[in-house]
Amino acid sequence: MARAHKYDVIVVGAGGAGLMAARYAAQNPGVSVAVISKLYPTRSHTGAAQGGVGAALGNVSEDHPEWHAFDTVKGGDYLTDQDVADAFAHEVIDAVYELEHMGLPFSRTPEGRIAQRKFGGHTRDHGKSAVERACYAADRTGHMILQTLYQQSIKDQVVFFNEFHVLDVLIEEGTCRGVVAYELATGELHTFHAKSTVIATGGNGRMFKVTSNAHALTGDLTSIVWRRGVPMEDPEFYQFHPTGLYKIGVLLTEGARGEGGILRNADGERFMERYAPSIKDLAPRDMVSRAMFLEIREGRGVGPDKDYIHLDLTHIDAEIIEERLPDITEFARIYLGVDPITEPVPVQPTAHYAMGGIPTTIDTNVITDGENTIVPGLYAAGEVACASLHGANRLGTNSLGDLIVFGRRAGIHAAAYAKGADFEPLPTDAQDRSRAVLDAVRGASGSERASHVRRDLQATMMDHASVFRTDETLSKQVEILKELRDRYRNVSVEDTGRIFNTELMEAVELGFLLDNAEQLVHAAQHRTESRGAHSREDYKDRDDDAWLKHTLVHREDDGSVRIEFKPVTLGRYEPKPRVY
Ligand SMILES: Cc1cc2nc3c(=O)[nH]c(=O)nc-3n(C[C@H](O)[C@H](O)[C@H](O)COP(=O)(O)OP(=O)(O)OC[C@H]3O[C@@H](n4cnc5c(N)ncnc54)[C@H](O)[C@@H]3O)c2cc1C
């Protein structure tokens, strides 16, 4: 296969955001589009999404996009950019109908409309009570979105490069000119020359020990562009989902609580009544995860070690469970040997979602500073990006909505830019950085194993930088990350071959993960307040006077970290204390 490629638009990532971008770009006659993905497209994590996509269709009870926008802003603890939330809440309605017209098999109401259920933080009329807003296909919503979009992109003649790992984004003299990728099957480097590049590479949850995230979610591109001078926005806001299966973190959708599931402590008490009297178990995830940690810390955890909580579905009709929550019922049976129909399921908070990411404008242009200076030709969408729709805490079902709304915007804007731009020349040394990344691991002779460094990274991030943080734990983690980086330099691989060298790729991914941890820990140490998913035990209150602003974490050439800030775009919703 030729190793130099040229496309008007290159999309990196084949999850919901990438496929939506590719489709929209490809609908412009004459614009060539290719998708590069380290996984076969339908293995992307979007396919694991369960519970639903939120849109104010009003199919089950009255609903309005304004209510959805308000919930998103309040759920985000007022760090959400309000222009983004407004645009999102309106456009997601249309985007869901578009998926329906593409043939997505949504679950249905008795009248044949798209069925909707309750989800955390989604309310009617500005917090009065929970509202049915999540459109779902049983508990396989993401799977159906991914399959539907993949079929459509094949129809639209998008070209796919599967099992190609992007190792570098070619940002030269301030503009983006394409990417370099490693072909897993052959071990060869390929250069992709592009007018527009869309980054849609998903999350970075593998930096934590207990996580719902798939193995491939190692934050590759949030590291790669960081090293190219693009800052990270708000990485300190990392979401823990309340209901991961005990010890293994496999997710049980919030849809289970949307269908009536209840969290109980060792006394059998429905403790969320104390923390969120009006919407109880359907409070936003940051609040529920903290409440679970506190119950456990105060000795009311379940089990011999009192270290988990029960998710109780036993009062729900067995038929409803089997029909609307079939996959998670199976997960509980297979992984824990517990049948949710007759027994409560042991759960604990699990690392789930990065609210922060590559900073973008509302039109998905990547920016490099607090003045919104854009990188021409570079776009980002989906979990990897930060527009910022989710602020300090994302509401359930708003990520799938984000993918289709901002994936679409990315495709439209990337194609429009490509139509009016020329191919900027590529540097002759385009592959040098990528080769250096590979050689650093291939050429190392140390005795350290990538799996050991990764295990220690995940365990210490869990201990020092997860649901609760203090200056002490974060300072400790800064030091630990330095040690882990030193150990990483001594990581060598046993497989020196070129063909399907997954050991080499896992070691390279670990290097990316270390950067992601560093971004998070420095930003978290800097922000001396508690807001959304960032909970500082030494600064327990939200402090709008000092901290109603976004963090931008830069990496300097000498490897040090610099923090800058960016104002939050406010709007009609005044920041208020968050009560549910
Ligand atoms: C178990 C689970 C359940 C969830 N349920 C819901 C839900 O019900 N509702 C909701 O709104 N959200 C849910 N979420 C969150 C949501 O699914 C994700 O945030 C979203 O799917 C991310 O989509 P994406 O397109 O940004 O990236 P992904 O779907 O993660 O895709 C990333 C793509 O990037 C590619 N890639 C990554 N690195 C590279 C590289 N270096 N080179 C080349 N390609 C690369 C991968 O191959 C992949 O194709 C859930 C998440 C999980 C983990």
XYZ file of C-alpha atoms and ligand atoms in Angstrom:
633
model
C 0.000 0.000 0.000
C 1.234 3.483 -0.804
C 2.412 5.287 2.269
C 1.616 8.864 1.237
C -2.067 9.813 1.058
C -3.952 12.980 0.215
C -7.544 13.809 1.205
C -9.426 17.065 1.531
C -10.734 16.010 4.940
C -9.164 13.482 7.303
C -11.165 12.341 10.320
C -9.244 10.642 13.125
C -11.571 8.312 15.044
C -14.545 6.209 13.940
C -16.858 6.541 16.946
C -20.123 8.468 16.815
C -18.425 11.866 16.488
C -15.971 10.778 13.791
C -18.547 8.965 11.670
C -21.010 11.848 11.882
C -18.255 14.285 10.826
C -17.173 12.021 7.973
C -20.729 11.664 6.683
C -21.361 15.385 6.672
C -18.042 16.185 5.027
C -18.607 13.484 2.399
C -21.959 14.930 1.391
C -20.114 17.795 -0.345
C -19.546 16.834 -3.995
C -15.867 16.836 -4.853
C -14.636 16.701 -1.246
C -12.616 13.533 -0.567
C -12.901 12.143 2.963
C -10.989 9.438 4.834
C -11.380 8.117 8.358
C -8.360 6.773 10.255
C -9.095 4.553 13.240
C -6.916 2.442 15.468
C -9.898 0.140 15.996
C -12.194 -1.435 13.487
C -14.947 1.292 13.424
C -17.755 -0.703 15.014
C -15.493 -1.545 17.981
C -15.321 2.131 19.004
C -16.507 2.870 22.532
C -19.652 4.601 21.277
C -20.887 1.058 20.660
C -20.808 0.399 24.421
C -23.119 3.313 25.287
C -26.237 1.991 26.872
C -28.856 4.279 28.310
C -29.856 6.820 25.716
C -29.505 10.110 23.887
C -31.235 13.110 25.454
C -33.464 15.337 23.319
C -36.553 17.334 24.275
C -38.924 15.549 21.901
C -41.736 15.600 24.464
C -42.995 12.154 23.388
C -43.858 10.949 26.889
C -44.443 14.201 28.766
C -44.142 17.918 28.034
C -40.589 19.054 27.341
C -38.720 22.002 25.761
C -35.180 22.607 24.523
C -34.947 25.553 26.958
C -35.486 23.148 29.859
C -32.792 20.853 28.448
C -30.356 23.773 28.084
C -31.041 24.873 31.652
C -30.464 21.351 33.027
C -27.214 21.086 31.070
C -25.927 24.391 32.489
C -27.011 23.601 36.045
C -25.729 20.025 35.767
C -22.392 21.472 34.602
C -22.291 23.570 37.788
C -22.425 26.760 35.672
C -19.069 26.139 33.977
C -20.925 25.212 30.776
C -20.705 27.786 27.987
C -24.331 28.795 27.668
C -24.316 29.594 23.942
C -23.091 26.035 23.356
C -25.800 24.537 25.603
C -28.519 26.534 23.805
C -27.391 25.509 20.338
C -27.011 21.907 21.479
C -30.446 21.554 23.092
C -32.127 22.808 19.905
C -30.001 20.934 17.342
C -30.053 17.584 19.128
C -33.800 17.248 18.466
C -33.248 17.396 14.744
C -30.184 15.142 14.984
C -32.193 12.401 16.760
C -34.888 12.510 14.073
C -32.128 12.298 11.495
C -30.860 9.083 13.136
C -34.410 7.760 13.099
C -34.665 8.491 9.366
C -31.346 6.709 8.781
C -33.084 3.625 10.183
C -31.952 3.520 13.806
C -34.240 1.049 15.638
C -35.301 3.117 18.652
C -37.548 1.564 21.311
C -41.112 2.845 20.816
C -44.047 4.198 22.801
C -47.382 2.357 22.374
C -48.306 5.051 19.801
C -45.170 4.256 17.787
C -43.142 7.321 18.706
C -39.502 7.191 19.901
C -39.677 5.997 23.534
C -38.118 8.224 26.216
C -37.128 7.602 29.830
C -35.844 9.507 32.829
C -32.148 10.130 33.442
C -30.087 11.932 36.073
C -30.373 15.719 36.182
C -32.958 15.965 33.376
C -35.997 17.806 34.699
C -39.226 19.507 33.685
C -39.568 23.241 34.084
C -36.192 24.099 35.649
C -35.906 21.400 38.278
C -39.542 20.713 39.296
C -39.334 16.909 38.790
C -37.588 14.307 36.615
C -38.630 14.278 32.941
C -38.507 11.537 30.275
C -35.919 12.927 27.828
C -33.591 10.001 27.033
C -34.388 8.382 23.648
C -33.201 4.790 23.739
C -32.877 1.501 21.912
C -33.218 -0.832 24.951
C -29.819 -0.498 26.687
C -27.916 -0.707 23.408
C -28.389 2.848 22.183
C -24.719 3.471 21.327
C -24.420 0.174 19.506
C -27.345 1.126 17.298
C -25.976 4.623 16.643
C -22.574 3.280 15.671
C -23.932 0.579 13.363
C -26.341 3.016 11.712
C -23.691 5.674 11.124
C -21.160 3.150 9.839
C -23.616 1.836 7.253
C -24.355 5.376 6.142
C -20.689 6.295 5.775
C -20.091 3.256 3.579
C -22.995 4.455 1.434
C -21.411 7.916 1.322
C -18.154 6.400 -0.002
C -16.010 7.438 2.947
C -12.606 5.681 2.764
C -11.505 3.849 5.936
C -8.001 3.148 7.210
C -8.662 0.707 10.033
C -6.111 -0.347 12.641
C -4.000 2.717 11.871
C -2.702 4.503 14.984
C -2.223 8.242 14.579
C 1.055 9.233 16.230
C 1.376 12.870 15.164
C -0.725 15.821 13.999
C 1.215 17.990 11.563
C 0.730 21.520 12.843
C 3.229 23.673 10.945
C 3.453 27.470 11.143
C 0.135 27.587 12.930
C -1.920 25.547 10.433
C -2.802 21.869 10.402
C -1.650 19.924 7.346
C -2.542 16.343 8.165
C -1.415 13.445 10.335
C 1.059 10.575 10.504
C -0.189 7.085 11.386
C 1.315 3.683 12.175
C -0.186 0.729 10.315
C -0.584 -2.106 12.793
C -0.572 -4.855 10.155
C 2.789 -3.879 8.654
C 4.535 -1.641 11.188
C 4.875 1.079 8.548
C 4.341 4.820 8.931
C 1.918 6.597 6.582
C 1.615 10.320 5.962
C -1.862 11.727 5.392
C -1.823 15.138 3.745
C -5.079 17.034 4.384
C -6.635 20.467 4.142
C -8.863 19.801 7.160
C -8.279 17.372 10.014
C -11.013 16.416 12.487
C -9.968 14.823 15.793
C -12.665 12.539 17.221
C -10.708 10.049 19.309
C -12.870 9.742 22.445
C -11.840 9.569 26.109
C -8.937 8.737 28.404
C -10.532 6.767 31.261
C -7.814 4.111 31.263
C -5.710 6.314 33.521
C -7.885 5.086 36.422
C -8.004 1.621 37.970
C -11.768 1.171 38.108
C -13.256 2.414 34.852
C -16.133 1.840 32.473
C -13.869 2.757 29.563
C -12.634 0.275 26.957
C -8.918 -0.583 26.752
C -8.308 1.668 23.767
C -9.340 4.864 25.607
C -5.836 6.089 26.319
C -6.092 9.782 25.408
C -3.667 9.546 22.472
C -4.624 12.741 20.711
C -4.998 14.847 23.870
C -1.336 14.063 24.416
C -0.195 14.414 20.791
C -1.639 17.887 20.159
C -0.561 19.011 23.660
C 3.003 18.315 22.625
C 2.286 20.377 19.506
C 1.294 23.466 21.518
C -2.481 23.033 21.912
C -3.576 23.424 25.559
C -6.090 21.167 27.330
C -9.273 22.740 28.639
C -10.698 21.775 32.057
C -9.025 18.354 32.431
C -9.586 18.459 36.218
C -13.264 17.711 35.632
C -13.367 13.936 35.310
C -16.670 12.162 35.854
C -17.180 9.075 37.998
C -20.359 7.223 37.134
C -22.132 5.964 40.265
C -22.974 2.467 39.109
C -19.982 0.451 37.973
C -20.025 -3.240 38.843
C -18.139 -3.717 42.109
C -14.358 -3.981 41.596
C -14.441 -4.297 37.794
C -16.094 -1.017 36.846
C -18.215 -2.399 33.990
C -21.075 0.048 33.615
C -24.706 -0.401 34.613
C -26.563 2.381 32.857
C -28.218 5.211 34.747
C -31.266 4.110 32.764
C -31.623 1.475 35.515
C -32.377 4.278 37.968
C -34.402 6.006 35.228
C -36.617 2.905 35.224
C -36.994 3.141 39.014
C -33.819 1.537 40.433
C -32.784 2.657 43.937
C -29.391 2.924 45.636
C -29.277 1.515 49.176
C -26.620 1.441 51.885
C -25.906 -1.394 54.337
C -28.959 -0.416 56.414
C -31.136 -0.781 53.318
C -31.681 2.975 53.446
C -32.436 4.948 50.277
C -29.738 7.460 51.237
C -30.141 9.746 48.205
C -33.270 11.104 49.908
C -30.921 12.889 52.282
C -28.615 14.300 49.602
C -31.099 15.289 46.852
C -34.619 15.386 48.341
C -36.470 16.250 45.131
C -34.913 13.975 42.488
C -33.116 11.522 44.805
C -31.373 8.709 42.861
C -31.675 10.780 39.682
C -29.436 13.593 40.915
C -26.442 14.374 38.644
C -23.620 11.829 38.703
C -21.086 13.926 40.595
C -23.513 14.289 43.507
C -24.508 10.624 43.576
C -20.890 9.387 43.380
C -19.877 11.665 46.252
C -22.845 10.533 48.324
C -21.857 6.883 47.766
C -18.253 7.579 48.823
C -19.476 9.359 51.951
C -21.832 6.517 52.880
C -18.947 4.064 52.530
C -16.565 6.295 54.459
C -19.054 6.670 57.294
C -19.307 2.895 57.671
C -22.585 2.312 55.842
C -21.082 0.492 52.853
C -22.310 -3.025 52.062
C -20.338 -6.284 52.126
C -17.615 -7.802 54.293
C -15.329 -4.810 53.658
C -18.233 -2.337 53.711
C -16.930 -0.922 50.446
C -19.811 -1.039 48.012
C -23.433 0.070 47.608
C -26.478 -1.854 46.441
C -28.379 -0.995 43.282
C -31.843 -2.380 43.928
C -34.093 -3.234 40.970
C -35.996 -6.054 42.671
C -39.229 -4.044 43.006
C -39.389 -3.452 39.227
C -41.475 -5.743 37.053
C -39.217 -8.518 35.683
C -40.623 -8.010 32.189
C -39.610 -4.353 32.156
C -36.096 -5.241 33.269
C -35.710 -7.922 30.588
C -37.162 -5.710 27.877
C -35.541 -2.350 28.621
C -32.312 -3.322 30.399
C -31.343 -6.686 28.860
C -27.592 -6.131 28.485
C -26.852 -4.830 31.962
C -28.940 -7.623 33.471
C -26.659 -10.044 31.662
C -23.537 -8.171 32.810
C -24.580 -8.528 36.464
C -25.316 -12.216 35.985
C -22.109 -12.989 34.098
C -19.570 -10.875 35.972
C -20.915 -10.967 39.536
C -23.253 -13.956 39.452
C -26.055 -11.722 40.722
C -29.537 -11.697 39.194
C -30.904 -8.115 39.309
C -34.479 -9.395 39.143
C -34.211 -11.068 42.533
C -31.120 -9.556 44.252
C -29.573 -6.106 44.657
C -26.406 -5.569 42.584
C -23.084 -4.521 44.235
C -21.885 -1.266 42.630
C -19.242 1.404 43.133
C -18.374 4.651 41.277
C -16.368 4.011 38.113
C -14.197 6.416 36.083
C -16.333 7.283 33.102
C -16.061 10.534 31.170
C -13.702 13.461 30.494
C -15.618 16.738 30.576
C -12.480 18.574 29.466
C -10.401 18.059 26.349
C -9.099 19.828 23.273
C -10.552 23.365 23.428
C -12.801 24.347 20.540
C -15.146 27.103 19.426
C -18.863 26.397 19.086
C -18.099 25.443 15.457
C -15.481 22.858 16.571
C -12.395 24.862 15.476
C -9.480 23.970 17.747
C -8.137 26.983 19.698
C -4.777 27.545 21.334
C -5.331 30.195 23.999
C -7.756 32.213 26.100
C -8.263 34.649 23.185
C -9.776 31.886 21.059
C -6.976 31.903 18.464
C -7.845 29.087 16.061
C -5.589 26.589 14.285
C -6.788 26.803 10.655
C -7.673 23.354 9.309
C -7.964 21.647 12.716
C -11.269 20.571 14.301
C -12.242 18.402 17.262
C -15.552 16.839 18.334
C -16.936 14.226 20.717
C -15.495 13.222 24.066
C -11.971 14.300 23.096
C -13.149 17.899 22.621
C -14.276 20.616 25.009
C -16.655 23.191 23.524
C -17.599 23.436 26.614
C -21.034 21.802 26.637
C -20.623 19.764 29.801
C -18.918 22.310 32.039
C -17.858 20.753 35.337
C -20.131 17.708 35.111
C -21.862 16.045 32.160
C -25.458 14.904 32.386
C -26.166 11.336 31.301
C -27.294 11.083 27.637
C -25.631 14.385 26.730
C -22.537 12.716 25.307
C -24.322 10.806 22.565
C -26.139 14.066 21.796
C -22.801 15.899 21.738
C -21.416 13.389 19.190
C -24.203 13.829 16.702
C -24.574 17.615 17.098
C -20.897 18.572 17.171
C -19.749 15.713 14.919
C -22.131 17.154 12.338
C -20.830 20.689 12.871
C -17.242 19.440 12.527
C -18.017 17.727 9.212
C -19.759 20.800 7.816
C -17.035 23.258 8.846
C -14.113 21.011 7.913
C -15.549 20.509 4.424
C -16.312 24.212 3.963
C -12.768 25.127 4.944
C -11.274 22.465 2.652
C -13.266 23.788 -0.325
C -11.711 27.225 0.010
C -8.176 26.153 0.976
C -5.122 24.803 -0.832
C -2.973 21.914 0.343
C -0.226 23.578 2.382
C 3.181 21.953 1.810
C 4.252 19.172 4.137
C 7.650 19.398 5.808
C 10.234 16.924 4.533
C 10.712 15.587 8.058
C 6.975 14.942 8.549
C 7.487 11.478 10.024
C 10.362 12.329 12.374
C 8.362 12.839 15.553
C 6.389 9.666 15.022
C 9.543 7.681 14.402
C 11.053 9.139 17.571
C 8.011 8.048 19.604
C 8.371 4.482 18.285
C 12.152 4.374 18.601
C 12.024 5.547 22.200
C 10.219 2.317 23.063
C 11.729 0.024 20.427
C 15.260 1.107 21.227
C 14.945 0.990 25.030
C 16.820 -1.738 26.833
C 15.502 -1.186 30.386
C 13.876 -3.948 32.373
C 10.650 -2.086 33.159
C 7.340 -3.501 31.903
C 4.658 -1.201 30.476
C 1.983 -3.211 32.271
C 3.584 -2.519 35.671
C 3.882 1.205 35.101
C 0.302 1.320 33.863
C -0.978 -0.627 36.862
C 0.771 1.782 39.259
C -0.472 4.817 37.348
C -4.066 3.562 37.519
C -3.929 2.654 41.208
C -2.370 5.947 42.320
C -4.693 8.088 40.174
C -7.604 6.289 41.827
C -6.194 6.952 45.306
C -5.121 10.557 44.837
C -7.095 12.201 42.052
C -10.521 10.570 41.751
C -13.803 11.583 43.443
C -12.245 13.503 46.355
C -8.975 15.439 46.225
C -6.816 17.582 48.524
C -3.647 19.547 47.997
C -1.830 16.795 49.848
C -3.052 13.940 47.635
C -2.536 15.939 44.445
C 1.009 17.042 45.392
C 1.794 13.433 46.128
C 0.468 12.423 42.722
C 2.590 15.071 40.974
C 5.669 13.428 42.496
C 4.449 9.936 41.665
C 3.900 10.956 38.040
C 7.525 12.130 37.835
C 8.687 8.738 39.107
C 6.387 6.929 36.691
C 7.770 8.996 33.828
C 11.310 7.990 34.824
C 10.259 4.373 34.940
C 8.545 4.778 31.562
C 11.889 5.672 29.993
C 13.079 2.209 31.005
C 10.151 0.382 29.462
C 11.190 -2.043 26.775
C 9.167 -4.502 24.698
C 9.868 -8.156 24.053
C 8.249 -8.197 20.642
C 10.621 -6.509 18.198
C 8.669 -7.531 15.097
C 6.816 -5.242 12.698
C 3.648 -7.249 12.088
C 0.727 -6.618 14.494
C 3.029 -5.499 17.285
C 0.325 -4.727 19.840
C 2.858 -4.790 22.681
C 4.672 -1.847 21.096
C 1.412 0.067 20.639
C 0.357 -0.509 24.243
C 3.658 0.898 25.447
C 3.232 3.940 23.188
C -0.317 4.432 24.500
C 0.989 4.360 28.065
C 3.184 7.357 27.208
C 0.066 9.222 26.069
C -1.805 8.222 29.213
C 0.955 9.661 31.421
C 0.500 13.045 29.718
C -3.244 12.905 30.331
C -2.707 12.193 34.022
C -0.315 15.106 34.248
C -2.817 17.497 32.660
C -5.524 16.406 35.084
C -3.461 16.488 38.260
C -1.897 19.912 37.641
C -5.237 21.485 36.772
C -6.870 19.875 39.818
C -4.145 21.129 42.117
C -4.515 24.623 40.750
C -8.291 24.895 41.146
C -8.820 25.679 44.827
C -12.603 25.268 44.903
C -15.146 22.451 44.554
C -17.319 22.497 41.437
C -19.100 19.653 39.643
C -16.931 16.566 39.460
C -13.924 18.375 40.977
C -14.332 18.011 44.729
C -11.597 19.441 46.953
C -11.913 18.462 50.593
C -9.680 21.377 51.531
C -11.812 23.861 49.514
C -15.334 22.557 49.889
C -17.300 25.425 48.339
C -17.806 26.622 44.826
C -16.133 30.010 44.486
C -17.639 31.930 41.556
C -15.728 35.134 42.298
C -12.379 33.469 41.840
C -13.100 30.393 39.747
C -15.975 30.890 37.316
C -13.490 30.348 34.474
C -12.091 27.562 32.331
C -8.619 26.163 32.877
C -6.214 25.877 29.943
C -3.189 23.669 30.704
C -0.231 24.295 28.393
C 2.897 22.228 28.011
C 6.053 24.322 27.658
C 8.983 23.239 25.486
C 11.026 22.326 28.566
C 8.270 19.924 29.645
C 6.906 22.138 32.436
C 3.219 22.979 32.756
C 1.678 26.468 32.489
C -1.905 27.298 33.462
C -3.987 29.963 31.713
C -7.676 30.794 32.069
C -10.540 31.477 29.697
C -13.842 33.168 30.577
C -17.056 31.153 30.745
C -19.699 32.313 28.252
C -22.641 33.167 30.469
C -26.206 33.754 29.299
C -29.667 33.826 30.703
C -28.963 31.451 33.624
C -27.352 33.185 36.599
C -25.035 30.894 38.595
C -26.998 29.678 41.624
C -26.299 27.112 44.342
C -26.990 23.678 42.920
C -29.869 22.115 44.840
C -31.856 19.112 43.589
C -19.952 1.862 29.004
C -20.334 3.248 28.563
C -21.675 3.587 28.460
C -22.050 4.873 28.049
N -23.385 5.189 27.932
C -23.737 6.416 27.481
C -25.111 6.755 27.260
O -26.020 5.956 27.451
N -25.411 8.007 26.833
C -24.438 8.936 26.588
O -24.769 10.054 26.189
N -23.126 8.633 26.763
C -22.755 7.398 27.184
N -21.423 7.108 27.346
C -20.409 8.083 26.908
C -20.271 8.040 25.385
O -20.561 6.754 24.925
C -18.868 8.417 24.928
O -18.480 9.622 25.506
C -18.866 8.569 23.408
O -19.361 7.405 22.795
C -17.512 8.900 22.833
O -17.637 8.914 21.424
P -16.501 9.467 20.488
O -17.012 9.419 19.097
O -16.022 10.773 21.003
O -15.301 8.425 20.687
P -15.278 6.812 20.677
O -16.562 6.200 20.349
O -14.599 6.404 21.938
O -14.328 6.511 19.466
C -12.959 6.874 19.471
C -12.356 6.532 18.123
O -11.051 7.079 18.061
C -10.163 6.131 17.520
N -8.821 6.436 18.015
C -8.430 6.726 19.281
N -7.110 6.972 19.321
C -6.662 6.856 18.053
C -5.401 6.998 17.439
N -4.304 7.277 18.131
N -5.315 6.793 16.106
C -6.404 6.465 15.375
N -7.625 6.329 15.902
C -7.743 6.529 17.221
C -10.719 4.789 17.951
O -10.304 3.786 17.057
C -12.216 5.032 17.867
O -12.698 4.773 16.572
C -21.036 5.833 27.758
C -19.700 5.486 27.851
C -19.342 4.211 28.269
C -17.874 3.919 28.416
